[in-house]
Coordinates of C-alpha atoms and ligand atoms in Angstrom, one line a residue:
M1 CA 0.6 30.0 -9.2
R2 CA 3.3 27.8 -10.3
R3 CA 2.7 26.1 -13.4
V4 CA 5.5 23.5 -14.9
E5 CA 5.6 22.1 -18.4
T6 CA 7.4 18.9 -18.7
D7 CA 7.8 15.8 -20.9
I8 CA 7.4 13.2 -18.2
L9 CA 5.7 13.7 -14.7
V10 CA 6.4 10.7 -12.3
V11 CA 3.9 10.8 -9.4
G12 CA 5.5 8.8 -6.5
G13 CA 9.2 8.9 -5.4
G14 CA 9.5 5.4 -4.0
P15 CA 11.8 2.7 -5.7
A16 CA 9.5 2.5 -8.7
G17 CA 9.0 6.3 -9.3
L18 CA 12.8 7.2 -8.9
S19 CA 13.8 4.6 -11.3
A20 CA 11.4 5.5 -13.8
A21 CA 12.6 9.1 -13.4
I22 CA 16.3 8.2 -13.7
A23 CA 15.9 6.1 -16.8
A24 CA 13.6 8.6 -18.6
A25 CA 15.9 11.7 -17.7
G26 CA 18.9 9.6 -18.9
A27 CA 17.1 9.0 -22.2
G28 CA 17.1 12.9 -22.7
A29 CA 13.4 13.7 -21.5
R30 CA 12.6 16.4 -19.3
V31 CA 11.3 15.0 -16.0
D32 CA 9.8 16.3 -13.0
L33 CA 8.9 13.9 -10.1
V34 CA 6.4 14.9 -7.2
D35 CA 6.3 13.0 -4.0
A36 CA 4.1 13.4 -0.8
G37 CA 6.9 12.6 1.5
A38 CA 9.4 15.1 3.2
A39 CA 12.0 13.6 1.2
P40 CA 11.7 11.0 -1.7
G41 CA 12.4 7.1 -1.1
G42 CA 8.7 5.9 -0.7
Q43 CA 8.3 2.8 1.8
Y44 CA 11.4 0.7 1.0
W45 CA 14.0 3.5 0.3
M46 CA 12.3 5.6 3.5
Q47 CA 14.6 8.6 4.1
D48 CA 15.3 9.8 7.5
P49 CA 15.6 13.7 7.0
V50 CA 17.2 14.1 10.7
A51 CA 19.4 11.0 10.8
G52 CA 20.3 10.4 7.5
A53 CA 20.8 6.8 5.6
T54 CA 21.0 4.6 8.9
S55 CA 20.0 1.2 7.0
Q56 CA 21.2 -0.3 3.8
Q57 CA 17.6 0.3 2.2
A58 CA 18.0 4.2 3.0
A59 CA 21.5 4.2 1.7
E60 CA 20.3 2.5 -1.7
G61 CA 17.6 5.2 -1.6
S62 CA 19.9 7.9 -1.3
T63 CA 22.0 6.8 -3.9
A64 CA 19.1 6.7 -6.3
I65 CA 18.0 10.3 -5.3
A66 CA 21.4 11.3 -6.0
S67 CA 21.4 9.8 -9.4
A68 CA 17.9 11.3 -10.1
R69 CA 19.2 14.7 -9.4
A70 CA 22.4 14.1 -11.4
A71 CA 20.2 12.9 -14.5
G72 CA 18.4 16.4 -14.2
V73 CA 15.2 15.1 -12.6
A74 CA 13.3 18.2 -10.8
I75 CA 12.1 16.5 -7.5
H76 CA 9.2 18.3 -5.8
S77 CA 8.9 16.8 -2.3
G78 CA 6.3 17.4 0.4
A79 CA 3.7 17.9 -2.7
E80 CA 0.7 15.9 -2.8
V81 CA -1.1 15.3 -6.2
W82 CA -5.1 15.9 -5.6
A83 CA -6.3 16.2 -9.1
A84 CA -5.9 15.0 -12.5
F85 CA -7.6 15.8 -15.8
P86 CA -7.5 14.0 -19.1
G87 CA -4.9 15.5 -21.1
G88 CA -1.9 15.5 -18.8
E89 CA -2.9 18.2 -16.5
I90 CA -2.0 17.3 -13.0
M91 CA -2.5 19.5 -9.8
A92 CA -0.4 19.0 -6.8
N93 CA 0.0 21.2 -3.4
D94 CA 3.0 21.6 -1.2
A95 CA 3.9 24.1 1.8
E96 CA 4.2 27.1 -0.8
G97 CA 0.5 26.3 -2.3
P98 CA -0.6 24.8 -5.7
I99 CA 1.7 23.6 -8.4
T100 CA 0.1 22.6 -11.9
F101 CA 1.8 20.2 -14.0
Q102 CA 1.2 19.9 -17.8
A103 CA 2.8 16.8 -18.8
R104 CA 3.1 15.0 -22.2
S105 CA 3.3 11.7 -20.4
I106 CA 2.5 10.6 -16.6
V107 CA 4.1 7.6 -14.9
V108 CA 2.0 6.7 -11.9
A109 CA 4.2 5.2 -9.1
S110 CA 1.9 5.8 -6.0
G111 CA 2.7 2.6 -4.2
A112 CA 0.8 0.8 -1.7
Q113 CA -0.5 1.2 1.9
D114 CA -1.3 -1.4 4.6
R115 CA -4.4 -3.3 3.9
V116 CA -6.7 -3.5 7.0
Y117 CA -9.8 -5.4 8.2
P118 CA -11.9 -4.2 11.2
F119 CA -12.2 -6.1 14.2
P120 CA -13.7 -5.6 17.5
G121 CA -11.2 -3.2 19.5
W122 CA -9.3 -1.9 16.5
T123 CA -10.0 1.8 17.1
L124 CA -8.5 1.5 20.8
P125 CA -5.3 3.8 21.2
G126 CA -2.2 1.7 20.9
V127 CA -3.7 -0.3 17.9
M128 CA -2.3 0.4 14.7
T129 CA -0.6 -1.1 11.1
P130 CA 2.5 -2.5 11.1
G131 CA 3.6 -0.1 8.5
A132 CA 2.8 2.7 11.2
G133 CA 4.8 0.9 13.8
Q134 CA 7.6 0.4 11.2
R135 CA 7.3 4.0 10.6
L136 CA 7.7 5.1 14.1
A137 CA 10.7 3.2 14.5
K138 CA 12.3 4.0 11.3
L139 CA 11.8 7.8 11.4
G140 CA 11.1 8.6 15.1
K141 CA 13.4 5.7 16.5
T142 CA 10.2 5.3 18.6
A143 CA 8.8 2.3 19.9
P144 CA 5.1 1.8 19.6
G145 CA 5.0 0.2 23.1
R146 CA 6.8 -1.7 25.6
R147 CA 5.0 -5.2 25.0
I148 CA 4.2 -5.2 21.5
A149 CA 2.2 -7.7 19.5
L150 CA 2.8 -8.0 15.7
A151 CA -0.1 -9.8 13.6
G152 CA -1.5 -10.4 10.4
N153 CA 0.2 -12.1 7.4
G154 CA 3.2 -12.5 5.1
P155 CA 7.1 -11.8 5.3
F156 CA 6.4 -8.0 5.9
L157 CA 5.5 -8.7 9.7
Y158 CA 9.0 -10.1 9.7
A159 CA 10.6 -7.2 8.2
V160 CA 8.6 -5.0 11.0
A161 CA 10.2 -7.3 13.6
A162 CA 13.6 -6.8 12.3
T163 CA 13.0 -2.9 12.3
L164 CA 11.7 -3.1 15.9
A165 CA 14.6 -5.2 17.0
S166 CA 16.9 -2.5 15.5
I167 CA 15.9 -0.1 18.3
D168 CA 15.6 -2.7 20.9
A169 CA 12.0 -3.1 20.9
T170 CA 11.4 -6.9 19.9
P171 CA 7.9 -7.8 19.9
A172 CA 6.5 -9.9 22.6
L173 CA 4.0 -11.7 20.5
L174 CA 3.9 -12.7 16.5
V175 CA 0.6 -13.8 15.5
E176 CA 0.5 -15.3 12.0
S177 CA -2.2 -16.4 10.1
G178 CA -0.2 -18.6 7.6
R179 CA 1.7 -21.7 8.3
A180 CA 2.8 -23.0 4.5
R181 CA 6.4 -23.8 5.5
A182 CA 6.7 -26.5 3.0
A183 CA 5.5 -24.3 0.1
M184 CA 7.6 -21.3 1.3
L185 CA 10.7 -23.6 0.9
G186 CA 9.7 -24.9 -2.4
L187 CA 9.3 -21.2 -3.5
L188 CA 12.6 -20.3 -2.2
A189 CA 14.0 -23.5 -3.8
R190 CA 13.0 -22.1 -7.2
H191 CA 14.5 -18.6 -6.3
P192 CA 17.7 -19.2 -4.4
A193 CA 18.9 -15.7 -4.8
R194 CA 16.3 -14.6 -2.3
I195 CA 17.4 -17.3 0.3
A196 CA 19.8 -15.0 2.3
E197 CA 17.2 -12.3 2.6
A198 CA 14.6 -14.8 4.0
V199 CA 17.0 -16.4 6.4
S200 CA 17.5 -13.0 7.9
L201 CA 14.0 -12.4 8.0
I202 CA 13.0 -15.5 9.5
A203 CA 15.7 -14.9 12.2
A204 CA 13.8 -11.6 13.1
A205 CA 10.7 -13.5 13.4
R206 CA 12.7 -16.5 15.5
A207 CA 13.7 -13.8 18.0
V208 CA 10.3 -13.0 19.1
P209 CA 9.6 -15.0 22.4
D210 CA 6.0 -16.2 21.6
W211 CA 5.3 -16.8 17.9
R212 CA 2.0 -18.1 17.0
R213 CA 1.6 -19.6 13.5
G214 CA -1.9 -20.4 12.2
H215 CA -3.5 -17.7 14.6
V216 CA -5.4 -14.2 14.0
V217 CA -6.1 -11.7 16.5
T218 CA -9.8 -11.4 17.0
E219 CA -10.0 -8.8 19.4
A220 CA -8.3 -5.9 21.2
L221 CA -9.3 -5.3 24.9
G222 CA -8.8 -2.3 27.1
E223 CA -10.6 0.7 28.5
E224 CA -8.4 4.0 27.6
R225 CA -6.1 1.8 25.4
V226 CA -5.3 -1.8 24.2
E227 CA -4.4 -3.8 27.3
A228 CA -4.6 -7.4 26.0
V229 CA -5.5 -9.3 22.8
R230 CA -7.8 -12.3 22.2
I231 CA -6.2 -14.7 19.5
A232 CA -7.8 -17.6 18.0
P233 CA -6.5 -20.8 15.7
I234 CA -7.4 -21.1 12.0
D235 CA -8.9 -24.7 11.5
E236 CA -8.4 -27.3 8.8
R237 CA -11.2 -25.7 6.5
G238 CA -9.3 -22.2 6.9
T239 CA -11.9 -20.6 9.1
V240 CA -11.1 -18.7 12.4
D241 CA -12.2 -21.1 15.2
T242 CA -13.3 -18.4 17.9
A243 CA -14.3 -21.2 20.1
R244 CA -10.6 -22.2 20.9
S245 CA -9.9 -18.4 21.5
E246 CA -7.1 -17.5 24.1
R247 CA -6.7 -14.2 25.8
I248 CA -3.0 -12.7 26.2
D249 CA -2.6 -9.9 28.8
G250 CA 0.0 -7.4 29.2
I251 CA 0.1 -6.0 25.5
D252 CA 0.4 -2.2 25.1
A253 CA 0.6 -1.7 21.5
L254 CA -0.9 -4.2 18.8
L255 CA 0.4 -3.8 15.1
V256 CA -2.0 -5.5 12.7
G257 CA -2.1 -5.7 9.1
W258 CA -2.9 -8.0 6.1
G259 CA -0.2 -7.2 3.5
F260 CA -0.9 -4.1 1.3
R261 CA -3.2 -2.7 -1.0
P262 CA -2.2 -0.5 -4.1
M263 CA -3.0 2.9 -4.2
I264 CA -4.9 3.2 -7.1
E265 CA -6.9 6.5 -6.6
L266 CA -4.8 8.4 -9.3
T267 CA -5.0 5.7 -12.0
A268 CA -8.7 5.2 -11.2
L269 CA -9.0 9.0 -11.6
L270 CA -7.3 9.0 -15.0
R271 CA -9.8 6.2 -15.8
C272 CA -7.1 3.4 -16.2
R273 CA -8.3 -0.1 -16.5
H274 CA -8.1 -2.1 -13.2
A275 CA -8.4 -5.5 -12.3
Y276 CA -8.9 -7.5 -9.0
D277 CA -6.7 -10.3 -7.3
R278 CA -6.8 -10.7 -3.7
A279 CA -3.6 -12.0 -3.3
L280 CA -2.0 -8.7 -5.1
G281 CA -3.7 -6.7 -2.6
G282 CA -7.1 -6.2 -4.2
W283 CA -7.7 -3.9 -6.9
Y284 CA -4.6 -2.8 -8.9
C285 CA -3.8 -1.0 -12.3
V286 CA -3.5 -3.2 -15.0
A287 CA -0.2 -2.2 -17.1
S288 CA 1.3 -3.8 -20.2
P289 CA 4.3 -6.1 -18.8
S290 CA 6.5 -4.9 -21.7
T291 CA 6.0 -1.2 -21.5
G292 CA 4.3 -0.1 -18.1
L293 CA 1.4 1.5 -20.4
T294 CA -1.9 1.5 -19.0
S295 CA -5.1 1.4 -21.0
V296 CA -4.9 5.3 -21.2
E297 CA -2.6 6.6 -23.9
G298 CA 0.5 8.5 -22.3
V299 CA -0.4 7.2 -18.9
Y300 CA 2.1 4.5 -17.6
A301 CA 2.0 2.7 -14.1
A302 CA 4.9 1.0 -12.3
G303 CA 5.5 -0.7 -8.8
E304 CA 3.1 -1.5 -6.4
V305 CA 0.1 0.2 -7.8
T306 CA 0.5 -2.5 -10.6
G307 CA -0.2 -5.3 -7.7
I308 CA 1.7 -6.0 -4.9
A309 CA 5.1 -7.9 -5.6
G310 CA 7.9 -6.2 -3.6
S311 CA 10.7 -3.7 -4.2
R312 CA 12.7 -5.3 -6.7
P313 CA 9.9 -5.6 -9.3
A314 CA 9.0 -2.0 -8.4
R315 CA 12.4 -1.0 -9.3
L316 CA 12.6 -2.9 -12.7
S317 CA 8.8 -2.0 -13.5
G318 CA 9.8 1.8 -13.0
T319 CA 12.9 1.7 -15.2
L320 CA 10.9 0.0 -17.8
A321 CA 8.1 2.6 -17.7
G322 CA 10.5 5.3 -17.8
L323 CA 12.3 4.0 -20.7
S324 CA 9.1 3.2 -22.6
A325 CA 7.5 6.7 -21.8
A326 CA 10.6 8.3 -23.0
A327 CA 10.8 6.4 -26.0
A328 CA 7.3 7.1 -26.8
L329 CA 8.0 10.8 -27.1
G330 CA 11.1 10.2 -29.4
F331 CA 13.8 10.1 -26.8
E332 CA 15.6 6.8 -28.0
S333 CA 19.2 5.8 -27.5
A334 CA 21.3 3.3 -28.8
G335 CA 20.7 -0.1 -27.1
M336 CA 17.7 1.0 -25.5
E337 CA 15.7 -2.0 -27.0
E338 CA 18.0 -4.5 -25.8
R339 CA 17.8 -3.0 -22.5
R340 CA 14.0 -3.2 -22.2
K341 CA 14.1 -6.6 -23.4
G342 CA 16.2 -7.8 -20.5
L343 CA 14.3 -5.7 -18.0
V344 CA 11.0 -7.4 -19.0
R345 CA 12.5 -11.0 -18.6
A346 CA 14.0 -9.7 -15.0
L347 CA 10.7 -8.3 -14.1
A348 CA 8.6 -11.4 -15.2
S349 CA 10.7 -13.3 -12.9
A350 CA 10.9 -10.8 -9.9
R351 CA 7.1 -10.6 -10.2
A352 CA 6.4 -14.3 -10.3
F353 CA 8.4 -14.6 -7.1
G354 CA 6.2 -11.6 -5.3
H355 CA 2.9 -12.9 -6.6
A356 CA 3.6 -16.4 -5.5
L357 CA 4.3 -15.2 -1.9
G358 CA 1.3 -13.0 -2.0
R359 CA -0.6 -16.5 -2.9
L360 CA 1.3 -18.5 -0.1
A361 CA -0.2 -16.1 2.8
P362 CA -3.5 -14.4 1.6
P363 CA -5.7 -13.0 4.3
P364 CA -7.8 -15.9 5.7
D365 CA -11.4 -16.2 4.2
G366 CA -13.9 -14.4 6.4
I367 CA -11.4 -12.0 8.1
A368 CA -14.0 -9.1 7.4
D369 CA -16.3 -11.2 9.7
L370 CA -14.6 -10.7 12.5
A371 CA -16.2 -7.2 13.0
R372 CA -19.5 -7.3 15.2
D373 CA -22.5 -5.3 14.2
D374 CA -21.6 -2.5 16.4
T375 CA -17.7 -2.5 15.3
I376 CA -16.9 0.7 13.3
V377 CA -16.0 -0.2 9.9
C378 CA -15.5 3.4 8.1
R379 CA -13.6 5.4 10.9
C380 CA -13.7 8.5 9.0
E381 CA -17.5 8.5 9.1
E382 CA -18.1 6.2 12.1
V383 CA -20.3 3.8 10.4
T384 CA -20.8 0.2 11.7
R385 CA -20.7 -3.0 10.1
G386 CA -24.5 -3.5 11.3
E387 CA -25.3 -0.5 9.2
I388 CA -23.4 -1.7 6.3
V389 CA -25.0 -5.1 6.5
A390 CA -28.6 -3.3 6.8
A391 CA -27.9 -1.3 3.5
L392 CA -27.1 -4.8 2.0
A393 CA -30.2 -6.2 3.2
E394 CA -32.0 -3.2 1.7
G395 CA -31.1 -3.8 -1.7
T396 CA -27.4 -2.4 -2.4
R397 CA -24.8 -4.8 -3.6
A398 CA -21.8 -2.8 -4.3
V399 CA -19.0 -0.7 -2.2
A400 CA -20.4 2.2 -4.3
G401 CA -24.0 1.6 -3.1
A402 CA -23.0 0.9 0.5
K403 CA -21.4 4.5 0.4
M404 CA -24.5 6.1 -0.7
W405 CA -26.8 4.1 1.8
T406 CA -24.3 4.6 4.9
R407 CA -21.5 7.2 3.8
A408 CA -18.9 4.4 4.5
G409 CA -16.1 5.6 2.3
M410 CA -17.2 9.4 2.0
G411 CA -14.9 10.9 4.5
R412 CA -11.4 12.3 4.2
C413 CA -9.6 9.0 3.4
Q414 CA -12.3 8.2 0.4
G415 CA -12.5 4.4 1.4
R416 CA -8.8 3.8 1.2
I417 CA -8.8 2.4 4.7
C418 CA -12.1 0.7 4.8
G419 CA -12.7 -0.3 1.2
S420 CA -11.0 -3.7 1.3
A421 CA -13.4 -4.8 4.2
V422 CA -16.7 -3.1 2.8
A423 CA -16.2 -5.2 -0.4
E424 CA -15.6 -8.5 1.5
I425 CA -18.7 -7.7 3.8
A426 CA -20.9 -7.0 0.7
A427 CA -19.6 -10.1 -1.1
A428 CA -20.2 -12.2 2.2
E429 CA -23.7 -10.9 2.6
T430 CA -24.8 -10.9 -0.8
G431 CA -23.0 -14.2 -2.0
T432 CA -21.0 -12.5 -4.6
S433 CA -17.2 -12.0 -4.9
P434 CA -15.3 -8.9 -3.8
A435 CA -14.4 -8.1 -7.1
A436 CA -18.4 -7.9 -7.9
A437 CA -18.5 -5.4 -5.1
G438 CA -16.2 -2.8 -7.0
F439 CA -14.5 -0.1 -5.5
N440 CA -15.2 3.6 -4.7
P441 CA -14.8 5.8 -8.0
P442 CA -12.4 8.4 -6.3
R443 CA -13.4 12.1 -6.2
I444 CA -11.2 15.1 -6.5
P445 CA -9.8 16.5 -4.3
L446 CA -7.8 12.9 -3.8
R447 CA -6.2 14.4 -0.7
P448 CA -7.5 17.1 1.7
V449 CA -6.6 20.3 0.4
P450 CA -7.4 23.9 1.7
L451 CA -10.2 25.6 -0.5
D452 CA -8.0 28.5 -1.2
V453 CA -5.7 26.2 -2.9
I454 CA -8.4 24.6 -5.0
L455 CA -9.6 28.1 -6.1
E456 CA -6.0 29.3 -6.9
A457 CA -5.2 26.2 -8.8
T458 CA -8.4 25.9 -11.0
R459 CA -8.7 29.5 -11.9
G460 CA -8.4 29.7 -15.7
S461 CA -7.7 26.1 -15.7
A462 CA -9.4 22.8 -17.1
P463 CA -13.0 22.2 -15.4
Ligands
FAD1 C1 3.8 0.9 5.1 C2 4.6 0.0 4.0 C3 5.8 -0.3 4.6 C4 6.6 -1.2 3.8 N1 7.8 -1.5 4.2 C5 8.6 -2.5 3.5 C6 9.7 -3.1 4.0 O1 10.3 -2.7 4.9 N2 10.4 -3.9 3.1 C7 10.0 -4.4 1.9 O2 10.6 -5.0 1.2 N3 8.9 -3.7 1.5 C8 8.2 -2.8 2.3 N4 6.9 -2.4 1.7 C9 6.4 -2.9 0.5 C10 6.7 -1.7 -0.6 O3 5.6 -1.4 -1.1 C11 8.0 -1.9 -1.4 O4 7.7 -3.0 -2.3 C12 8.6 -0.6 -2.3 O5 8.5 0.5 -1.4 C13 7.3 -0.2 -3.4 O6 7.8 0.8 -4.2 P1 7.1 1.7 -5.0 O7 7.7 2.7 -5.6 O8 5.9 0.9 -5.7 O9 6.0 2.3 -3.7 P2 6.2 3.3 -2.6 O10 7.6 2.9 -2.0 O11 5.2 3.0 -1.6 O12 6.5 4.6 -3.1 C14 5.1 5.3 -3.5 C15 5.2 6.8 -3.3 O13 4.2 7.4 -3.7 C16 4.0 8.6 -2.9 N5 2.4 8.9 -3.2 C17 1.4 8.2 -3.3 N6 0.2 9.0 -3.6 C18 0.8 10.2 -3.8 C19 0.0 11.5 -4.2 N7 -1.1 11.5 -4.4 N8 0.7 12.4 -4.4 C20 2.0 12.6 -4.2 N9 2.7 11.3 -3.7 C21 2.2 10.2 -3.8 C22 4.1 8.1 -1.6 O14 4.0 9.3 -0.7 C23 5.2 7.3 -1.7 O15 6.5 8.1 -1.3 C24 6.1 -1.5 2.4 C25 5.0 -1.3 2.0 C26 4.1 -0.2 2.9 C27 2.8 0.2 2.4

């Protein structure tokens, strides 16, 4: 079995992880970076292993990857971390089998994933997340359909519209819950450096022939696959007015998402402190704004896992965490303290913008109530909303309790997909808050791994 001893292990090769690795290696630390993707880059700097860097984002990513290699970072691509133990032992698995890392410090930069809420018809073929549709377009140069409906909230929808347009697959319909145009203009006035990016994203949205603001998709309709969608407006009180719903036919792909949720499974396994803010994606790992250190000694966190804020804060927080982790191990260089102070200031401003954006376009209240009693909420274990509501009526109040009662969140994704919805259903049914409903404590293995890999990795290792 491969065993790697290192100063700093970075988990995640997106903008945050690559920035952390470059900074820490530049300071003189031995750094290993492990990333699940076929190539590092994460979401924003996604690399196409076949076509190479075909966009500005991908080109920035390939420059960062080259810098990391030049700084001596050992990059382990196609490797998924599935276990972590106190004391810095981390287990990953790649095509050749298990790798165990023994690190003096860890930087978790595990990013985010699309946040979804179930609704009738969401399990039909042709319904997917905007992130999945974007990935198809970016990596496969394949359109998810011929008449695409794109729905949810936030500027990510515009970014997906732009990516689809780049392969001549401009969506036919854009259904967006928000309509805070004045507030958006006010925010841009306070952050003028972001205006050019905003203008190009809005142009991508404008190119969509049918753009409905202040609406949500309430149902996907079809026999074998999605063929139509039902949409409804949001009324003055912010609730979805299903009485005024409208059916739109001729749709063969529906991309729905409600921003992102931080991937906290590893930081939770490492027992770091977490906090809840719906506008930041729900549960996120709490990290010091001046170092990136979490509540656990030697464990740092950077990027979207510390709350959804965007790619610029991801880069800045990664550099800050990498420098801080290196300094804590004694790798200090001249001018490092000044550099860190500058990073802290830039990060505060970049995060303020990202967080304000999240607060402008939160998922509408009651969005989890679109699911009916017979709608599947947990896709892995096929648990319906009605079963979860019955468990709540019998006495459970928390996400972890609903899992024990119904198996929701017990399947192979461990609740990464359904967790946000179960928390909001629990909050609505019991009159509490999603924060009070908590989250599923993650279990080893974090990701599905073959049994022989577990056996080989754990032989003679920590329990
Ligand atoms: C689907 C999706 C699409 C996005 N597209 C855009 C976009 O077009 N424009 C934009 O501005 N922002 C986009 N974002 C927002 C994105 O989060 C960026 O802000 C940026 O990529 C965040 O950088 P990060 O390093 O924090 O995380 P990421 O870029 O998400 O990188 C995290 C990396 O960690 C890896 N990882 C996670 N867990 C493990 C594990 N257990 N083992 C090994 N590796 C692991 C992941 O595979 C990933 O490569 C997108 C987000 C998502 C979820």
